[in-house]
Amino acid sequence: MPAEPTQQLGRDGVAAVKRWLEATTYIELPFDSYNNPNYCTVYHLNGNKLLDLNGHFLTGNKEPIYVEGKRYTTAASAGNLYSQFQEFLAVAYSVAALQRRDSPYPSIPHWFWVTYHPFKLDRWAHMESADEMRSSIEAVDASKGILNGLTIDENLLREVAANITVLVYNPKMANLSMTAKELKKVSSVIKRKANEL
Amino acid sequence: MTSLTEQLHRAGDHQSGEDYIDAVKSAFRAEIVSMDEWVEIEDTKYFNHSAIPDFVLTWRSTGETRPFYLRGSYESVSAARDLENLASEDPILVSLNENQFGPISAELHDQREILLHSSTLLTDAEAIGAVSTHRPDKSPLTELVKSNFLSGGRGLVEAEQAAQLASIPSSENAQALDAAIRKNFSSSAATRIQRTADIMNLALGGDLSSLTLNPDEPQGGAIRGVLSSAELKLVLPWLLKSEGVTREATFWAYISEMMTFADLVQIANEIDDTDVTPLIAAASTTWRAKRAYIGRSRIAAYGDVEALQGVWAFRGNVLTFEQGEHSLQLSLDGRKLKGRESSSLPRWEDLKQPLRGFNMLGTSLKGITRSISVSSAETGDVRDDVARITESVDDDYFVEEVELIFNSPGDEPATRASVIFDRAVVVSDTGTSLENLTKSAVEILGFRQSLDGLGFPRQA
């Protein structure tokens, strides 16, 4: 059974992040954990996890994207945030490792971590690195067995780490993003969906 | 027939998100088409996007377009502030879940205020299903509600309101009906629906005195204007086929003013073989057609004893009146009534009496030794001229064609028609009233036969 929808970001937080990312015109995020938990659930070596948003790029190879958002208002919950981030990285790797077991060329999705506040400032500059991912996997494997007995494959690790993006969302961006009317006009000109059959 | 909500639940069984989206969109496409046959649907290929609609609906007849957004739930609409962000272009917002984690949130209740003053339609899949449900007892009113829901619907319409709207009886107290319709339809859609309700009430024994009221007066009288094809297609068959509908001339004159003969011909398929006499009689001097023809009735031709007699009715696209052995046909289209080869031309002598009731503009006569055409540029009658010519030259004259001219009411220009004997047809290229065509056919073309009562009762 998928986990309960994350309470932390809330429906409005999820909606705000979705709107912000879709306003870039490069991304479409049709599914969220509240309305479509089944399409927002990923399966890893030791279970599954529910992410906030699922969608894909509209350009290039149209790769899938999973988005996890975090918003905290007290120092207490901030402390938790880094360990949640580590779990996020470990899950990303474990999902790829599970797929690699079944198919030699799994398509590795992109993983966006969107936070309202930066955190763990001493490691902030290296959050997307392979090193960060490795140490996170080790920590989460020790506590939750995320590798389920497997060892880390360095090549796979680098591939997955390359697809991690950490973003900071400022709610003021809502007023700095194109309006729906503008986006409709723009989308008819830049035609991101033109290649869809 | 699985309902929309059933199809949506089943769509959730798909493993892949893409398949889910395809299934949801096909279900909605089919539902939209079943509600409104005039709408064109463009699939944007987006799903639940914060700015780009899922579909764009276009109505060619009015040129209007309306964006159609699918949303996960009413809560999502609220959380994303869709009512503010998407308000321009009066969108349709459809929640896939009727309610998800309990009753409608407090935030959505507050947004009802916004909805009251906007033209946005906020509804859900279950409500749409309730409006579009196929009903065996199709009343024009409920059908109009259904077909106007997507183009003119507004406000918050949850399942309960949808069910009420979809089964609203026309006999409902006028104010209550008006309030219910205006709350959830744009003003032009509401007026159309209200007009149909008025027509239905008048037809079933309402007070017809409102029809003679001047529309500029404070009481306003009945709603007039022009009935669209969509409305005609729903209301006319009901008016012509339902029991208890009045045959009062005032009522049918009111109806005939809101449409043309061409409009009636367009929906002829829906009223094939139905008695349309009250409408034709009321419109006989105002509606125009271009061809009249007298042929054999179906009883005479095929021995079809079931055939309707003594009434106006459509057979195919041709308006027909059959009596005894004869059939009078009126049409807008020369292709439908070509006439027939007829070798018997009448003698001028024999036409003198029948022509007394008409203004003759010209004629073509064929004698054994010579042919004569007589015509007048003005509206003067040429009968005397013809009489003089035929008496002066010794020959037997047969009439090939007679051109008639008819006065029009008020300042309208006069109309013309030609009675062509060798094709047994009356032709008016610019059109003349049904009454004029009938009279020309019955009294001139059919002068040899006794065609009293064919078409319209002969004026004293």
XYZ file of C-alpha atoms in Angstrom:
657
model
C 0.000 0.000 0.000
C 1.359 3.445 -0.855
C 2.142 5.730 2.060
C -0.339 8.414 3.097
C -0.149 11.545 0.945
C 2.505 13.837 2.333
C 0.905 16.358 4.620
C 3.892 18.642 4.707
C 3.596 20.380 1.401
C -0.186 20.407 1.408
C -2.459 20.578 -1.623
C -1.762 24.238 -2.199
C 1.995 23.715 -1.968
C 1.818 20.901 -4.511
C -0.335 23.089 -6.763
C 2.070 26.029 -6.468
C 5.119 23.920 -7.337
C 3.255 22.291 -10.228
C 2.275 25.651 -11.615
C 5.801 27.009 -11.258
C 7.399 24.078 -13.057
C 4.762 23.947 -15.804
C 5.206 27.668 -16.449
C 8.730 26.946 -17.649
C 6.962 25.353 -20.682
C 9.385 22.428 -20.592
C 7.482 20.271 -18.161
C 4.007 18.762 -17.799
C 2.999 17.261 -14.457
C -0.416 15.606 -14.880
C -0.411 13.490 -11.723
C -0.216 14.293 -8.031
C -0.275 12.224 -4.850
C -3.730 13.407 -3.792
C -5.605 12.612 -7.010
C -3.484 9.882 -8.610
C -1.469 8.092 -5.934
C -1.027 5.050 -8.158
C 0.804 7.014 -10.852
C 2.934 8.805 -8.242
C 4.192 5.639 -6.572
C 7.615 4.192 -7.366
C 8.838 0.700 -6.555
C 12.326 0.105 -5.188
C 14.332 -2.859 -3.927
C 12.652 -2.841 -0.555
C 9.156 -1.458 -1.020
C 7.593 1.592 -2.566
C 7.338 5.333 -2.093
C 4.740 7.964 -2.912
C 6.056 11.148 -4.548
C 4.209 14.489 -4.734
C 4.104 14.904 -8.507
C 4.691 12.821 -11.612
C 5.063 14.004 -15.181
C 7.576 14.324 -17.981
C 9.672 16.650 -20.085
C 7.954 17.992 -23.178
C 11.217 18.175 -25.117
C 14.040 15.815 -25.975
C 13.317 12.216 -25.035
C 10.308 13.219 -22.944
C 11.828 11.564 -19.876
C 9.672 11.006 -16.819
C 9.997 13.300 -13.808
C 9.159 12.728 -10.160
C 8.909 15.738 -7.879
C 9.098 15.786 -4.104
C 8.372 19.054 -2.342
C 9.167 20.135 1.179
C 8.032 23.134 3.101
C 8.944 23.682 6.727
C 8.194 26.494 9.081
C 9.855 25.436 12.297
C 13.416 24.565 13.123
C 12.273 21.253 14.495
C 10.941 19.967 11.216
C 13.965 21.411 9.419
C 16.186 18.949 11.235
C 14.239 16.126 9.688
C 14.579 17.566 6.251
C 18.104 16.369 5.517
C 17.330 12.796 6.455
C 14.269 12.937 4.198
C 16.479 14.217 1.408
C 18.880 11.337 1.958
C 15.986 8.916 1.733
C 14.896 10.603 -1.503
C 18.342 10.070 -3.044
C 18.494 6.476 -1.854
C 15.056 5.704 -3.281
C 16.081 7.196 -6.632
C 19.033 4.835 -6.769
C 17.088 1.826 -5.501
C 14.340 2.318 -8.113
C 16.978 2.302 -10.869
C 18.672 -0.754 -9.379
C 15.343 -2.633 -9.329
C 14.663 -1.784 -12.963
C 18.237 -2.720 -13.908
C 17.533 -6.178 -12.501
C 14.698 -6.645 -14.979
C 16.029 -4.788 -18.007
C 19.549 -3.954 -19.173
C 18.623 -0.427 -20.274
C 16.139 1.058 -17.834
C 15.125 4.615 -18.538
C 16.184 6.663 -15.556
C 13.684 9.320 -14.618
C 14.571 12.778 -13.413
C 14.125 13.484 -9.715
C 13.351 17.016 -8.575
C 13.645 17.936 -4.922
C 11.847 21.256 -4.396
C 12.285 22.955 -1.057
C 10.851 26.228 0.207
C 14.046 26.780 2.242
C 17.639 25.677 1.660
C 18.925 23.314 4.360
C 22.046 21.492 5.456
C 24.065 24.467 4.285
C 27.412 22.807 4.986
C 26.634 20.231 2.275
C 24.351 22.460 0.152
C 26.831 22.962 -2.712
C 27.195 19.202 -3.242
C 23.627 18.007 -2.867
C 23.450 16.715 -6.439
C 26.810 14.937 -6.394
C 27.514 11.218 -6.670
C 29.281 11.425 -3.319
C 26.185 12.762 -1.646
C 24.106 10.018 -3.202
C 26.560 7.334 -2.108
C 26.659 8.444 1.498
C 22.860 8.770 1.525
C 22.368 5.264 0.174
C 24.706 3.900 2.809
C 22.884 5.712 5.595
C 19.415 4.680 4.428
C 20.512 1.114 3.762
C 21.775 0.880 7.314
C 18.453 2.038 8.753
C 15.910 0.714 6.211
C 17.701 -1.832 4.039
C 17.049 0.144 0.888
C 19.521 -1.981 -1.107
C 17.990 -5.221 0.087
C 21.380 -6.957 -0.045
C 22.662 -5.525 -3.315
C 25.924 -3.592 -3.607
C 26.227 -0.139 -5.140
C 27.055 -0.089 -8.846
C 29.246 2.991 -9.391
C 28.196 3.478 -13.032
C 24.533 3.336 -12.177
C 25.160 5.647 -9.236
C 26.661 8.301 -11.511
C 23.800 8.001 -14.003
C 21.162 8.445 -11.316
C 23.029 11.294 -9.586
C 23.210 13.129 -12.915
C 19.394 13.176 -12.948
C 18.974 14.768 -9.525
C 17.901 18.419 -9.427
C 17.546 20.435 -6.210
C 15.398 23.533 -6.498
C 14.406 26.271 -4.080
C 10.886 27.599 -4.481
C 9.952 31.083 -3.335
C 6.154 31.602 -3.247
C 6.737 35.054 -4.742
C 7.504 33.205 -7.970
C 3.747 32.814 -8.377
C 3.620 36.456 -9.390
C 6.682 36.134 -11.590
C 5.392 33.207 -13.639
C 3.445 33.672 -16.839
C -0.313 33.725 -16.454
C -2.480 30.993 -17.928
C -3.548 33.310 -20.730
C 0.068 34.103 -21.623
C 1.094 30.464 -21.458
C -1.702 29.474 -23.809
C -0.515 32.034 -26.335
C 3.100 31.012 -25.965
C 2.375 27.290 -26.226
C 0.622 27.767 -29.548
C 3.738 29.447 -30.898
C 6.511 27.281 -29.480
C 4.499 24.109 -29.977
C 6.171 21.812 -27.488
C 3.548 19.164 -28.209
C 4.017 19.338 -31.974
C 5.831 16.049 -32.170
C 3.160 14.099 -30.350
C 1.465 11.710 -32.705
C -23.983 1.793 -21.971
C -21.474 2.403 -19.239
C -21.842 5.737 -17.532
C -19.130 8.339 -17.625
C -18.194 7.788 -13.981
C -17.944 4.031 -14.525
C -15.632 4.560 -17.471
C -13.485 6.902 -15.392
C -13.189 4.377 -12.577
C -12.145 1.707 -15.037
C -9.605 4.073 -16.583
C -7.791 4.032 -13.242
C -7.049 0.333 -13.742
C -4.523 1.128 -16.456
C -0.915 0.534 -15.497
C 0.482 3.389 -17.483
C -0.363 7.014 -16.901
C -0.553 7.585 -20.647
C -3.180 4.885 -21.097
C -5.152 6.350 -18.217
C -5.139 9.780 -19.846
C -6.231 8.336 -23.204
C -9.079 6.439 -21.577
C -10.272 9.465 -19.609
C -10.156 11.749 -22.622
C -11.998 9.315 -24.905
C -14.705 8.917 -22.324
C -15.168 12.669 -22.122
C -15.022 13.155 -25.853
C -17.834 10.648 -26.321
C -19.894 12.266 -23.569
C -19.449 15.765 -24.997
C -20.509 14.627 -28.447
C -23.589 12.918 -27.044
C -24.669 16.122 -25.317
C -24.084 18.601 -28.081
C -23.968 17.572 -31.716
C -22.833 20.990 -32.902
C -19.592 21.260 -30.952
C -16.117 20.697 -32.388
C -13.562 19.241 -30.020
C -9.823 19.897 -30.215
C -7.593 17.749 -28.022
C -4.622 19.815 -26.879
C -2.765 16.642 -25.806
C -2.227 18.149 -22.358
C -3.829 16.654 -19.260
C -4.581 18.513 -16.044
C -2.083 21.243 -16.942
C -2.138 24.324 -14.729
C -2.641 26.620 -17.740
C -3.337 24.706 -20.957
C -6.849 23.223 -21.260
C -7.420 19.548 -22.035
C -9.864 20.340 -24.827
C -10.899 23.434 -26.704
C -14.578 23.384 -27.664
C -15.728 25.412 -30.676
C -19.232 26.151 -31.924
C -19.039 27.072 -35.572
C -22.497 28.612 -35.692
C -21.608 31.299 -33.163
C -17.835 31.280 -33.539
C -17.548 30.837 -29.767
C -14.826 28.784 -28.181
C -14.527 27.562 -24.634
C -11.539 25.942 -22.917
C -12.309 22.668 -21.113
C -10.103 21.678 -18.179
C -10.008 18.321 -16.424
C -9.055 18.467 -12.758
C -8.399 15.771 -10.194
C -10.905 17.038 -7.671
C -12.793 20.095 -6.409
C -10.085 20.353 -3.736
C -7.429 20.643 -6.451
C -9.398 23.408 -8.150
C -9.440 25.236 -4.850
C -5.783 24.576 -3.993
C -4.601 25.741 -7.398
C -6.837 28.847 -7.311
C -8.095 27.865 -10.750
C -11.136 30.118 -10.469
C -8.860 33.155 -10.330
C -6.066 31.978 -12.590
C -8.208 30.585 -15.376
C -11.149 33.001 -15.333
C -10.516 34.646 -18.689
C -12.301 32.905 -21.584
C -15.023 31.548 -19.293
C -13.691 28.020 -18.931
C -15.387 24.740 -18.110
C -13.638 23.112 -15.134
C -14.504 19.460 -14.571
C -13.527 17.584 -11.454
C -12.909 13.908 -12.087
C -13.940 13.113 -8.537
C -17.305 14.241 -7.320
C -15.878 14.616 -3.850
C -12.790 13.048 -2.530
C -12.004 13.395 1.121
C -15.374 14.474 2.367
C -17.839 17.249 1.611
C -16.867 20.270 -0.437
C -14.243 22.267 1.388
C -14.910 25.565 3.064
C -12.628 27.254 0.545
C -14.800 26.096 -2.294
C -17.878 27.460 -0.554
C -16.196 30.858 -0.443
C -15.453 30.548 -4.092
C -19.142 30.207 -4.830
C -19.174 33.990 -4.469
C -16.646 34.337 -7.264
C -18.640 31.873 -9.300
C -21.857 33.820 -8.950
C -20.415 36.712 -10.893
C -18.344 34.869 -13.448
C -19.155 32.823 -16.499
C -16.944 29.938 -15.447
C -18.653 26.555 -15.237
C -17.372 24.419 -12.368
C -18.794 20.927 -12.375
C -17.819 17.267 -12.040
C -18.034 14.043 -14.019
C -21.057 12.777 -12.128
C -22.968 16.019 -12.758
C -22.164 15.915 -16.442
C -23.415 12.357 -16.513
C -26.655 13.483 -14.858
C -27.238 16.219 -17.423
C -26.396 14.054 -20.395
C -28.361 10.976 -19.400
C -30.484 9.733 -22.227
C -34.110 10.164 -21.380
C -36.913 8.191 -23.063
C -39.393 11.017 -22.532
C -37.393 13.641 -24.361
C -38.896 17.017 -23.638
C -37.525 19.845 -25.797
C -36.760 21.711 -22.610
C -34.551 19.073 -21.021
C -32.915 18.409 -24.365
C -32.130 22.112 -24.686
C -30.701 22.183 -21.166
C -28.464 19.293 -22.130
C -27.340 20.751 -25.423
C -26.693 24.208 -23.974
C -24.896 22.986 -20.871
C -21.405 23.071 -22.313
C -21.790 26.218 -24.370
C -23.815 28.274 -21.921
C -23.504 26.632 -18.503
C -22.052 28.668 -15.648
C -21.569 28.628 -11.901
C -21.158 25.622 -9.665
C -23.182 22.633 -10.839
C -22.771 19.611 -8.620
C -24.617 16.347 -9.185
C -27.776 17.335 -7.328
C -28.235 20.617 -9.177
C -27.426 18.862 -12.426
C -30.160 16.308 -11.855
C -32.658 19.094 -11.130
C -31.696 21.058 -14.208
C -31.879 17.971 -16.348
C -35.430 17.122 -15.369
C -36.925 20.574 -15.111
C -40.546 20.554 -16.257
C -41.676 23.375 -18.494
C -44.794 23.737 -16.427
C -42.672 24.824 -13.475
C -43.743 28.177 -12.137
C -42.293 30.752 -14.526
C -40.301 32.625 -11.910
C -38.827 29.478 -10.386
C -37.868 28.209 -13.815
C -36.334 31.520 -14.757
C -34.332 31.638 -11.529
C -33.046 28.083 -11.922
C -32.070 28.607 -15.538
C -30.460 32.011 -15.089
C -28.418 30.805 -12.147
C -26.652 28.176 -14.190
C -26.739 29.437 -17.764
C -25.294 32.457 -19.541
C -27.891 35.018 -20.469
C -28.114 34.080 -24.146
C -28.473 30.372 -23.336
C -30.970 31.172 -20.587
C -33.063 33.232 -22.994
C -33.106 30.408 -25.532
C -34.138 27.881 -22.926
C -36.731 30.223 -21.450
C -38.171 30.825 -24.907
C -38.598 27.120 -25.471
C -40.324 26.784 -22.111
C -42.640 29.663 -23.086
C -43.408 28.079 -26.437
C -44.216 24.786 -24.786
C -46.490 26.425 -22.244
C -48.307 28.495 -24.859
C -48.708 25.425 -27.016
C -50.317 23.440 -24.236
C -53.011 25.961 -23.474
C -51.257 29.015 -22.148
C -52.691 32.476 -22.459
C -52.184 33.496 -26.096
C -53.023 37.137 -25.490
C -49.359 37.752 -24.640
C -48.582 37.090 -28.291
C -50.434 40.148 -29.421
C -48.677 42.399 -26.914
C -46.153 44.830 -28.314
C -42.666 43.634 -27.327
C -41.697 47.196 -26.466
C -44.415 47.495 -23.881
C -43.580 46.978 -20.201
C -45.138 43.495 -20.015
C -42.969 42.586 -22.980
C -45.120 39.897 -24.487
C -43.568 36.598 -25.498
C -39.859 36.278 -26.283
C -39.408 36.545 -30.019
C -36.364 36.578 -32.279
C -35.096 33.874 -34.543
C -35.150 30.188 -33.624
C -31.848 28.477 -34.284
C -31.627 25.187 -36.170
C -30.847 23.426 -32.914
C -33.971 24.767 -31.227
C -36.186 24.118 -34.258
C -34.992 20.565 -34.456
C -36.064 20.013 -30.841
C -39.199 22.103 -30.590
C -40.967 21.714 -33.926
C -41.291 17.932 -33.963
C -42.607 18.140 -30.416
C -45.106 20.852 -31.361
C -46.291 18.990 -34.415
C -46.508 15.534 -32.898
C -47.500 16.046 -29.270
C -51.018 15.644 -28.023
C -52.835 18.647 -26.690
C -50.959 21.241 -28.721
C -53.169 24.137 -29.775
C -54.149 24.725 -33.407
C -54.886 28.413 -32.802
C -53.710 30.565 -35.708
C -52.228 33.211 -33.379
C -49.867 30.674 -31.870
C -48.701 29.258 -35.180
C -48.288 32.718 -36.670
C -45.981 33.500 -33.709
C -43.940 30.392 -34.469
C -43.794 31.095 -38.191
C -42.405 34.570 -37.534
C -39.360 33.065 -35.858
C -38.330 30.961 -38.820
C -38.461 30.658 -42.597
C -39.728 28.013 -44.969
C -36.099 27.117 -45.662
C -35.611 26.388 -41.941
C -38.567 24.015 -42.019
C -37.236 22.221 -45.087
C -33.916 21.733 -43.300
C -35.528 19.686 -40.560
C -37.936 17.876 -42.882
C -36.395 14.533 -41.944
C -37.492 14.976 -38.340
C -41.113 15.658 -39.317
C -41.568 13.388 -42.297
C -45.180 12.410 -42.901
C -46.425 14.599 -40.041
C -49.358 17.012 -40.360
C -47.832 20.515 -40.584
C -51.070 22.230 -41.662
C -51.382 24.665 -38.718
C -47.913 26.032 -39.421
C -48.292 26.241 -43.183
C -51.713 27.827 -42.942
C -50.368 30.502 -40.582
C -47.374 31.161 -42.829
C -49.120 30.924 -46.192
C -48.791 34.615 -47.009
C -45.410 35.254 -45.388
C -43.289 32.242 -46.271
C -41.981 31.893 -49.793
C -41.155 28.984 -52.037
C -40.089 28.668 -55.642
C -41.834 25.747 -57.271
C -45.298 24.237 -57.342
C -46.361 21.089 -59.096
C -49.547 19.091 -59.398
C -49.208 15.372 -59.750
C -50.918 12.171 -58.782
C -51.583 11.350 -55.147
C -50.155 8.176 -53.664
C -53.589 6.614 -53.508
C -53.994 7.235 -57.232
C -50.463 6.221 -58.120
C -49.786 3.268 -55.824
C -53.096 2.527 -54.202
C -51.547 3.557 -50.883
C -54.667 3.835 -48.751
C -52.647 4.705 -45.624
C -51.405 7.942 -47.138
C -52.362 11.143 -45.327
C -54.953 13.167 -47.202
C -56.250 16.671 -46.777
C -53.242 17.908 -44.828
C -49.858 19.467 -45.560
C -46.938 17.136 -44.886
C -43.374 16.582 -46.022
C -42.440 13.671 -48.215
C -38.665 13.830 -48.423
C -37.879 17.531 -48.691
C -41.011 18.391 -50.593
C -44.066 19.914 -48.942
C -47.118 18.043 -50.206
C -50.901 18.248 -49.981
C -52.889 15.278 -51.251
C -56.582 15.063 -51.881
C -58.386 12.413 -53.884
C -56.316 11.691 -56.946
C -54.234 14.816 -56.846
C -51.051 15.882 -55.114
C -49.869 19.491 -54.810
C -46.179 19.895 -54.117
C -44.255 22.999 -53.070
C -40.505 23.304 -52.982
C -37.631 25.743 -52.707
C -35.559 23.766 -55.086
C -35.872 23.347 -58.825
C -34.059 20.062 -58.569
C -36.818 18.522 -56.480
C -39.665 19.531 -58.737
C -38.655 19.365 -62.371
C -42.186 19.012 -63.626
C -43.009 16.537 -66.357
C -43.435 16.385 -70.068
C -46.981 17.357 -70.812
C -48.186 17.610 -74.317
C -51.502 19.219 -73.635
C -51.272 22.995 -73.775
C -54.453 24.879 -72.955
C -56.255 27.129 -75.381
C -56.128 30.825 -74.638
C -59.934 30.843 -74.715
C -60.127 28.330 -71.910
C -57.749 30.282 -69.660
C -59.601 33.582 -69.852
C -61.944 32.760 -66.992
C -59.385 31.221 -64.612
C -57.004 34.173 -65.181
C -59.630 36.610 -63.936
C -58.322 36.343 -60.369
C -54.739 37.206 -61.337
C -52.545 40.012 -62.677
C -50.926 38.786 -65.850
C -47.586 40.272 -66.806
C -47.030 38.321 -69.997
C -47.615 35.151 -71.911
C -46.232 32.974 -74.736
C -48.742 31.709 -77.209
C -48.217 29.113 -79.883
C -50.437 28.994 -82.890
C -50.406 26.670 -85.895
C -48.972 29.309 -88.169
C -47.313 31.709 -85.812
C -46.117 32.222 -82.179
C -46.631 35.330 -80.137
C -45.088 36.590 -76.949
C -46.738 39.434 -75.147
C -45.257 41.020 -72.053
C -45.417 44.208 -70.110
C -42.515 45.907 -68.366
C -44.830 47.544 -65.863
C -47.489 45.986 -63.772
C -50.207 46.654 -66.273
C -52.363 43.745 -67.228
C -51.823 42.424 -70.712
C -54.978 40.388 -71.021
C -56.741 42.944 -73.161
C -53.746 43.150 -75.485
C -53.696 39.409 -75.820
C -57.406 39.333 -76.505
C -57.016 41.876 -79.300
C -54.093 40.061 -80.905
C -55.710 36.659 -80.821
C -58.898 38.000 -82.253
C -57.160 39.900 -84.996
C -55.032 37.071 -86.353
C -56.902 34.028 -87.516
C -55.296 31.086 -85.768
C -55.791 28.711 -82.872
C -53.644 29.794 -79.939
C -52.310 27.509 -77.283
C -50.666 28.880 -74.169
C -47.130 27.743 -73.419
C -46.487 29.971 -70.482
C -48.171 32.671 -68.411
C -46.269 35.123 -66.221
C -48.130 36.404 -63.187
C -47.370 39.221 -60.786
C -48.496 39.434 -57.169
C -48.665 42.391 -54.817
C -46.742 42.114 -51.561
C -47.849 43.514 -48.214
C -46.552 46.913 -47.196
C -43.602 48.330 -49.109
C -42.174 45.025 -50.201
C -41.603 44.599 -53.913
C -44.098 42.583 -55.942
C -43.329 38.941 -56.635
C -43.678 36.933 -59.818
C -44.330 33.400 -60.930
C -44.510 31.666 -64.296
C -46.983 28.906 -65.012
C -45.292 26.629 -67.527
C -47.815 24.336 -69.117
C -45.615 21.989 -71.057
C -43.750 21.071 -67.862
C -46.862 21.310 -65.668
C -45.012 23.392 -63.101
C -45.202 26.866 -61.551
C -41.799 28.506 -61.238
C -40.817 31.561 -59.226
C -37.075 32.118 -59.246
C -37.163 34.958 -56.789
C -39.824 33.238 -54.688
C -43.425 34.060 -53.929
C -45.756 33.227 -51.055
C -46.994 29.681 -50.531
C -50.494 30.973 -51.061
C -49.656 32.553 -54.409
C -47.903 29.430 -55.606
C -50.792 27.255 -54.527
C -53.381 29.493 -56.146
C -51.405 29.620 -59.388
C -51.041 25.862 -59.469
C -54.596 24.998 -58.499
C -56.470 27.603 -60.523
C -54.286 28.065 -63.585
C -52.171 24.972 -64.013
C -54.930 22.711 -62.846
C -57.809 24.648 -64.377
C -59.166 21.610 -66.189
C -59.421 19.543 -63.048
C -61.594 20.326 -60.120
C -59.001 20.980 -57.448
C -61.088 22.834 -54.928
C -59.683 22.488 -51.463
C -56.264 21.347 -52.638
C -53.815 23.266 -50.488
C -55.799 26.076 -48.961
C -59.552 26.511 -48.853
C -60.588 28.633 -51.796
C -61.199 32.239 -50.810
C -64.755 33.348 -51.443
